[in-house]
Coordinates of C-alpha atoms and ligand atoms in Angstrom, one line a residue:
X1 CA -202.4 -141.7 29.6
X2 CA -201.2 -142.0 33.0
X3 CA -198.0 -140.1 34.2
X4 CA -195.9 -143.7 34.3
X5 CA -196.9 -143.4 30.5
X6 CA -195.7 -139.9 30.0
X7 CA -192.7 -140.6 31.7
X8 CA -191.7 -143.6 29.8
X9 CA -192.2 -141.7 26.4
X10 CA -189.8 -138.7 28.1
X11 CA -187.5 -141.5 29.2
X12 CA -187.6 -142.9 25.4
X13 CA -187.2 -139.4 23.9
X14 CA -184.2 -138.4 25.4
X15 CA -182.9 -141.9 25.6
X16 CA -182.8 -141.9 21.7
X17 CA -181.2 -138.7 21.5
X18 CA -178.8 -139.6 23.7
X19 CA -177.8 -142.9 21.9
X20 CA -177.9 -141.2 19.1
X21 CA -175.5 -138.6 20.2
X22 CA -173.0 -140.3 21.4
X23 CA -169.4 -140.8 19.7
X24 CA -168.2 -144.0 20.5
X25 CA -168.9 -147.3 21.8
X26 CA -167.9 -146.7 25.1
X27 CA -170.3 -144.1 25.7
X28 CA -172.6 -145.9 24.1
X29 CA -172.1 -148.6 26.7
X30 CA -172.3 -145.9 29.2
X31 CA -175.8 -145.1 28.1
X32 CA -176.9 -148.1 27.8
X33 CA -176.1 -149.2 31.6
X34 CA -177.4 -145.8 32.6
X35 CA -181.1 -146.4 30.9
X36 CA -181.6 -150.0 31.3
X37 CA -179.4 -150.8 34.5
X38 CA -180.7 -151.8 37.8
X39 CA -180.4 -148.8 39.3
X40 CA -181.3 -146.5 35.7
X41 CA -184.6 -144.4 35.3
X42 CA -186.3 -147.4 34.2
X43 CA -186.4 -149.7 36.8
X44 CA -187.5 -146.9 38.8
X45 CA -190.4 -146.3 36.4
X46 CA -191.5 -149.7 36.9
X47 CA -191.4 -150.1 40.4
X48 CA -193.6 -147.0 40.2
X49 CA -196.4 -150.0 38.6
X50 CA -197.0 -151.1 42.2
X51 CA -198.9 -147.7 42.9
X52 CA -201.1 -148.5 39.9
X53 CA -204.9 -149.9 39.7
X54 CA -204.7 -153.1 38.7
X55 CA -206.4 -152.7 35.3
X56 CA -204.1 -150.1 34.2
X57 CA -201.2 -152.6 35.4
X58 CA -201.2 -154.6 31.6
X59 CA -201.3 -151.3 29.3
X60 CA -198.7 -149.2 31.5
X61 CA -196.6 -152.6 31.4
X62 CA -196.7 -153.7 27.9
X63 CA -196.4 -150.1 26.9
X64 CA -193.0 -150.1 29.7
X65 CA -191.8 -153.1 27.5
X66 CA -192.3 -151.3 23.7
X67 CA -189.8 -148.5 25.3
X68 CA -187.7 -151.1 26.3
X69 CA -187.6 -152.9 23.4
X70 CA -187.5 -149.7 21.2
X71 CA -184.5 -148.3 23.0
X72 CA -182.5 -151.6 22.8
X73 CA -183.0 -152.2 19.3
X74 CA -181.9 -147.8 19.0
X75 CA -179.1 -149.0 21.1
X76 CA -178.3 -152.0 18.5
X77 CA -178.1 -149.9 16.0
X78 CA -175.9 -146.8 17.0
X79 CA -173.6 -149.8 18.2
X80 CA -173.8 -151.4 14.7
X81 CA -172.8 -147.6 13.2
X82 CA -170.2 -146.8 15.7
X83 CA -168.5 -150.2 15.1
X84 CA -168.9 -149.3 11.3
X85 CA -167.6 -146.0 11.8
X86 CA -164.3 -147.5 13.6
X87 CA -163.3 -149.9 11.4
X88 CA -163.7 -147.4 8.6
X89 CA -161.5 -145.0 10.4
X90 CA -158.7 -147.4 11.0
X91 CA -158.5 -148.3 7.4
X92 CA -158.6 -144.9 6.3
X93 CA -155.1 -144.4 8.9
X94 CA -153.6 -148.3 7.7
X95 CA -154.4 -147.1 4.2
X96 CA -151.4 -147.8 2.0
X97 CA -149.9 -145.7 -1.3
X98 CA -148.7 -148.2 -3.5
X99 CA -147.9 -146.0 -6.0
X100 CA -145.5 -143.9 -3.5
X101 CA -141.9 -144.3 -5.4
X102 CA -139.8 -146.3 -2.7
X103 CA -136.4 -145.4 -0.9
X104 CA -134.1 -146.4 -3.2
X105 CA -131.0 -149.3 -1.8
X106 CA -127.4 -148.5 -2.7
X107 CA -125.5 -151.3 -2.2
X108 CA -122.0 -151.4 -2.5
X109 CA -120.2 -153.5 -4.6
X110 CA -116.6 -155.0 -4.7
X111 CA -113.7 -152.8 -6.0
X112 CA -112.3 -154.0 -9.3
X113 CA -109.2 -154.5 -8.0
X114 CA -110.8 -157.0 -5.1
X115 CA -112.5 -158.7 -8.0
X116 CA -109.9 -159.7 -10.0
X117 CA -108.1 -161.2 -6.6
X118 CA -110.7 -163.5 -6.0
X119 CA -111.0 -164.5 -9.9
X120 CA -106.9 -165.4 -9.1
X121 CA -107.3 -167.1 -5.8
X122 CA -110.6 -169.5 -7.4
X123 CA -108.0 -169.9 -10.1
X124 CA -104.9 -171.3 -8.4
X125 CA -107.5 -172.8 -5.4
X126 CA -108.9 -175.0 -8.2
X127 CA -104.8 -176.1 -8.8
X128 CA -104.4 -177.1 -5.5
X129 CA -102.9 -173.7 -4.0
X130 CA -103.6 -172.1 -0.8
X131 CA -104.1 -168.7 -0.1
X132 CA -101.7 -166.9 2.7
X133 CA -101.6 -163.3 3.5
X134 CA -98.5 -161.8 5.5
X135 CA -97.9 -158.0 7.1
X136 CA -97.9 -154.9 4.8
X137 CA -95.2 -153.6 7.5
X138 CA -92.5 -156.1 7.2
X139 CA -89.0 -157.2 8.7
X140 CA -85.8 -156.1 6.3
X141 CA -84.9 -159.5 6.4
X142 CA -88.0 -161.2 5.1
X143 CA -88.0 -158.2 2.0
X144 CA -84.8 -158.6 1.7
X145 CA -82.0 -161.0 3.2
X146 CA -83.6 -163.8 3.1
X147 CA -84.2 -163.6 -0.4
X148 CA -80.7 -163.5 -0.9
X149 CA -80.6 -159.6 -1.6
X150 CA -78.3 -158.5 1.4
X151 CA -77.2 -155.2 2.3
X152 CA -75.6 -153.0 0.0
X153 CA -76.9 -155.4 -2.9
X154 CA -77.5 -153.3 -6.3
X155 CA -81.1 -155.1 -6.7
X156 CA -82.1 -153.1 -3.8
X157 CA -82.2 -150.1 -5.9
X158 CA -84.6 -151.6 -8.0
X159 CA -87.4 -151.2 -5.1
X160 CA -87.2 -148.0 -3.6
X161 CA -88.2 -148.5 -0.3
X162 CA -90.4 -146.6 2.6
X163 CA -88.3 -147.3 5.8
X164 CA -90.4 -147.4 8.9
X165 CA -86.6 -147.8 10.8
X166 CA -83.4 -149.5 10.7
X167 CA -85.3 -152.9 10.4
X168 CA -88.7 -152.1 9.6
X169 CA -90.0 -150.8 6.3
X170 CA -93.3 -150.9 4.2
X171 CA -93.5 -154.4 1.7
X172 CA -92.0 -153.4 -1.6
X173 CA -93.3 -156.7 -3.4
X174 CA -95.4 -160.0 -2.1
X175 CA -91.8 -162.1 -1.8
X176 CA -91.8 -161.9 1.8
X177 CA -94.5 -164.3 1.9
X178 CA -92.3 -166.9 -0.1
X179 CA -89.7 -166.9 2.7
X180 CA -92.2 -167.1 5.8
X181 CA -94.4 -169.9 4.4
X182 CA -91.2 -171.5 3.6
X183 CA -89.4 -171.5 6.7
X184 CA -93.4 -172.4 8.4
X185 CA -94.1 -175.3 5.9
X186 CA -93.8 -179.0 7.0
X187 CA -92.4 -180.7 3.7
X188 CA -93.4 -184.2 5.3
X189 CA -96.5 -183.6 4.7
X190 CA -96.1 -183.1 0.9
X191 CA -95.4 -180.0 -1.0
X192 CA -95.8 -176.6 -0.4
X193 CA -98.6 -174.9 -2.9
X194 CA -99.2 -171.0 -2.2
X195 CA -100.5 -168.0 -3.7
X196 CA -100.6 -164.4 -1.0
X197 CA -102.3 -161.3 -2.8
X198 CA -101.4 -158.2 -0.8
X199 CA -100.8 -154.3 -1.1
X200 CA -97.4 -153.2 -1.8
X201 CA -95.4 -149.9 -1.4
X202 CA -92.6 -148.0 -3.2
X203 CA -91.5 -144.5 -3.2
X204 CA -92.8 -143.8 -6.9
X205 CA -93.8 -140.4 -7.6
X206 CA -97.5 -140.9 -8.7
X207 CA -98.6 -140.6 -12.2
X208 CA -100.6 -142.5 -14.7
X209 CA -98.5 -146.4 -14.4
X210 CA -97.2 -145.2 -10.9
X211 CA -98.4 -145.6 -7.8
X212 CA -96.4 -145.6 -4.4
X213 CA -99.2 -148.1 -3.3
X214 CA -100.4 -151.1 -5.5
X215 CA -101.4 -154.8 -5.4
X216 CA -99.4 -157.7 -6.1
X217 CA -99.6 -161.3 -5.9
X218 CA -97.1 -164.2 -5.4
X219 CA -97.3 -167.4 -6.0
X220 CA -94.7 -170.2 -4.7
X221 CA -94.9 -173.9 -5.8
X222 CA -92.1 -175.4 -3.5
X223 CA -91.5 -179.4 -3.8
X224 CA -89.8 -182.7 -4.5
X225 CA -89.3 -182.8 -9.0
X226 CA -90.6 -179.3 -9.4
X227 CA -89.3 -178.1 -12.8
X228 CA -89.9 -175.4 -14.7
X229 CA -91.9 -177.4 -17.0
X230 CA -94.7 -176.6 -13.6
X231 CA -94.2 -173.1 -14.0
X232 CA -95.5 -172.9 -17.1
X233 CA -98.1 -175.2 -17.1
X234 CA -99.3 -173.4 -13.9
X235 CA -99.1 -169.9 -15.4
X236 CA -100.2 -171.0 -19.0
X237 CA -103.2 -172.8 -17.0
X238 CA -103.8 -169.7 -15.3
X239 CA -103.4 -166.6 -18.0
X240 CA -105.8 -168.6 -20.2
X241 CA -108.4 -168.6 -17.6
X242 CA -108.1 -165.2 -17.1
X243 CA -107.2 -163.5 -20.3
X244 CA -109.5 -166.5 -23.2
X245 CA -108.6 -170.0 -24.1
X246 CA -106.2 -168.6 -27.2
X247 CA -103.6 -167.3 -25.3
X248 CA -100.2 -168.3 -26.2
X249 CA -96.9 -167.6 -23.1
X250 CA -93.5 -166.8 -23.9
X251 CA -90.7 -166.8 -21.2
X252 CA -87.9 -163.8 -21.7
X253 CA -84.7 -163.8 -19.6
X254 CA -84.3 -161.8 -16.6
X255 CA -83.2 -161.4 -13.6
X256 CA -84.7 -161.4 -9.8
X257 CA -81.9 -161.9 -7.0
X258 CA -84.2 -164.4 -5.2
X259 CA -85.1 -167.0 -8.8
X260 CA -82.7 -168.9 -11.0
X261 CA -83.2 -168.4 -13.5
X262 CA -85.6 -165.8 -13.6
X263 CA -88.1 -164.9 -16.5
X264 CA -90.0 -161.8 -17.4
X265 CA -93.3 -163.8 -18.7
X266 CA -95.7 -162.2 -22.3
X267 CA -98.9 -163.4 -23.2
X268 CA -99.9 -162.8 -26.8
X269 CA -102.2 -159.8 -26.9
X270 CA -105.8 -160.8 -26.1
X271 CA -106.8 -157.6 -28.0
X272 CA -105.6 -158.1 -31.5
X273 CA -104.9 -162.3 -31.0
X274 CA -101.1 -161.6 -31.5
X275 CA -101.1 -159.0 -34.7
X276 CA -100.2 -155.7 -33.4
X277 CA -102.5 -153.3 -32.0
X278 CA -102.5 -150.5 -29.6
X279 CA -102.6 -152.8 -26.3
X280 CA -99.5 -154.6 -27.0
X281 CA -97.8 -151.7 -28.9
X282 CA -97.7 -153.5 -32.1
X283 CA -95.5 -156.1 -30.5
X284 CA -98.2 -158.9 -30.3
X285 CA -97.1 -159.8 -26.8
X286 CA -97.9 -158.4 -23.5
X287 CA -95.7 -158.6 -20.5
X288 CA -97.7 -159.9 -17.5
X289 CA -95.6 -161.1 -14.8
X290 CA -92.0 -162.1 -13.3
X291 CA -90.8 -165.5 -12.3
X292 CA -88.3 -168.0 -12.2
X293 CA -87.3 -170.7 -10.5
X294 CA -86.6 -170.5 -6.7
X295 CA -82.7 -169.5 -5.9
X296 CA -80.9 -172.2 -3.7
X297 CA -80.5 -169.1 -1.2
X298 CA -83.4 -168.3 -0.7
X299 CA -84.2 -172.2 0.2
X300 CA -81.2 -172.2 2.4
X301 CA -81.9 -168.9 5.0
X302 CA -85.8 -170.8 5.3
X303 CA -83.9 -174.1 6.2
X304 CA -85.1 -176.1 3.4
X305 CA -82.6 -178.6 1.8
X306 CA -82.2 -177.1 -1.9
X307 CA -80.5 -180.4 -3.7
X308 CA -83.9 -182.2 -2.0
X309 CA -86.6 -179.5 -2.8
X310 CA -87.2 -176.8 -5.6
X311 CA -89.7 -175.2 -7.2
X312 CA -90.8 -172.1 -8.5
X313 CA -91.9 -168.7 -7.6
X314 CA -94.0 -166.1 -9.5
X315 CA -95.2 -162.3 -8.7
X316 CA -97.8 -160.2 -10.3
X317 CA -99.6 -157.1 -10.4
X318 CA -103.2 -156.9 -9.7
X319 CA -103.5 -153.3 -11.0
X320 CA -101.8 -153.8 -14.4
X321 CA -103.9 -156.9 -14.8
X322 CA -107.4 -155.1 -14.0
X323 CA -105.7 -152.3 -16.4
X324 CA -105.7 -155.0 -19.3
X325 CA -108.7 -156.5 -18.5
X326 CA -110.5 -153.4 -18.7
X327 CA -108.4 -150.8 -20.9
X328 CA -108.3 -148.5 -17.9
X329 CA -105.1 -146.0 -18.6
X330 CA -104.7 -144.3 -15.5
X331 CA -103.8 -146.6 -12.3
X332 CA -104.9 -143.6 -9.9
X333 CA -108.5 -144.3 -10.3
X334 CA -108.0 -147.4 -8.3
X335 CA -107.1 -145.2 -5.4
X336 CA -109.1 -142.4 -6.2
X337 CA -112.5 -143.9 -5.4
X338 CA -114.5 -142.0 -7.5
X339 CA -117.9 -143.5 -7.7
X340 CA -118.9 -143.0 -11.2
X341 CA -115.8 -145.0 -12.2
X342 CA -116.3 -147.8 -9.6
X343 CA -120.0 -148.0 -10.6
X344 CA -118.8 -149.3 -14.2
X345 CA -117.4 -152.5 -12.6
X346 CA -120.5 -153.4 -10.2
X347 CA -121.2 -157.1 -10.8
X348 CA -125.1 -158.2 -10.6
Ligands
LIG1 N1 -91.1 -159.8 -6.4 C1 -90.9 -159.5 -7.8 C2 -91.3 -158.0 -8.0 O1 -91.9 -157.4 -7.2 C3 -91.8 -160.3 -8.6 C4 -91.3 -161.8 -8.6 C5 -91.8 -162.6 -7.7 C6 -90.4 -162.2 -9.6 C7 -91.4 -164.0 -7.7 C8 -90.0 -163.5 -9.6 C9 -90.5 -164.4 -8.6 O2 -91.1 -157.5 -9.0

């Protein structure tokens, strides 16, 4: 052997030990430039051929050219394993439990009372009503004067009232509305169809059927031949959609300052069809809302021409109706917001 020979068999030796050392495929690639490269160990060797006989030239040469191919193919592999090795780690990291329980979503859901205000506004949308909203804190005059209760009047009584000031106070009922949309509305262009659901307030001591705050709605059907005969249709139409096809509607006297002639309106009990049962203390009817047909007043202070237009008016409570609906005896949980009772009214 000549000492080209032992020095490509050294070269090989610790070349594959160092391939198979290294950790990743950049040192690998570090080795491989440093053994085979231009200026590595083995093109050194091999210009060390010139100094040889020229009989020992082929041996030493082809010998030169086993290392060389030995080492690459070494070199092959370790890249082969390396590569292996890396994809193996990365799925190990991306590796997925499937089985891990997941975070759970809460969604919210819409309060009971904001669900039975939209089945009312589909309702009254479907007979041609719009829906309006107006201001929670409101002028005396659109509470009160302009629907003919002036100062001083008894009916006052019958809302106690939380005065902001002289002139300003907190709603006591969803009237208001009546009188703005009434002095806004353009009768030219036909007649004026609205509903306005809204939170009220009145200085009620709080208990089980009182609250100081609470949700009505108002409806106002204002136009040419409007007869009472309309109001109830509309409200027949209505409480049957909401409360089953059965449903028979009875009108009582009463009075409002701002309808004329007002009515106090019953539905026969949805519960026990009109028998007697605990919903409708044995009467067989349940009283659901107020009404009557507009007061000439209250046409008058908007500017409307009562012996050319008329019509009716109509205001309910949201809360008692979601109380029926649902039995619910207490009208605080609305307000209370305990979870565990709002839960029970989450629609899918
Ligand atoms: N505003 C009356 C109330 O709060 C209800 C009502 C409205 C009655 C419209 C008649 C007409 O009690």
């Amino acid at each position: 052997m000549t000492s080209l020979q032992d020095k490509l068999l050294a070269l090989k030796q610790q070349g594959i030990k160092d391939i198979e050392k290294s950790a990743d495929l950049k040192e690998l690639n570090d080795i491989r430039v440093h053994l085979l490269g231009k200026k590595g160990p083995m093109t050194e060797i091999l210009h060390g051929m010139r100094d040889l006989a020229k009989e020992e030239r082929p041996a030493v040469g082809s010998f030169a050219n086993k290392v060389r191919d030995n080492l690459t193919e070494t070199l092959e592999q370790r890249k082969q394993e390396l590569e292996a090795a890396k994809i193996e780690h990365q799925l190990a990291q991306e590796a997925l439990d499937v089985t891990l329980p997941g975070t759970p979503v809460r969604s919210g859901a819409h309060h009971v009372i904001m669900q039975i205000t939209e089945t009312l506004e589909a309702i009254f949308l479907g007979m041609g009503f719009q829906v309006v909203s107006g201001y929670e804190v409101e002028e005396e005059k659109y509470n009160f004067e302009k629907l003919n209760i002036p100062k001083n009047h008894p009916a006052r009584d019958m809302q106690d009232t939380f005065y902001i000031n002289n002139d300003i106070l907190m709603r006591t009922h969803m009237s208001p509305d009546e009188a703005r949309e009434l002095e806004k509305h353009d009768f030219s262009q036909g007649p004026l169809k609205m509903i306005s659901p809204g939170r009220v307030y009145r200085r009620d001591t709080d208990d089980a059927t009182h609250s100081h705050q609470f949700f009505q709605m108002e409806g106002q059907y204002i136009g040419k031949h409007v007869t009472m005969a309309d109001l109830k249709g509309t409200l027949t139409f209505a409480m049957r959609k909401l409360f089953g096809a059965d449903r028979e509607i009875r009108f009582r006297p009463s009075y409002f300052p701002f309808t004329e002639p007002s009515v106090e309106v019953d539905i026969s009990c949805f519960n026990c069809d009109g028998s007697g049962c605990e919903v409708c203390k044995q009467s067989g009817w349940i009283e659901v809302l107020g009404a009557g047909m507009t007061h000439p007043n209250v046409l008058k202070a908007a500017g409307v021409d009562p012996d050319v237009y008329g019509g009716f008016a109509f205001g309910l409570g949201i809360d008692r109706f979601a109380m029926l609906k649902y039995g619910i005896n207490d009208i605080r949980q609305f307000y209370q917001n305990d979870v565990r009772f709002l839960r029970q009214f989450k629609q899918a």
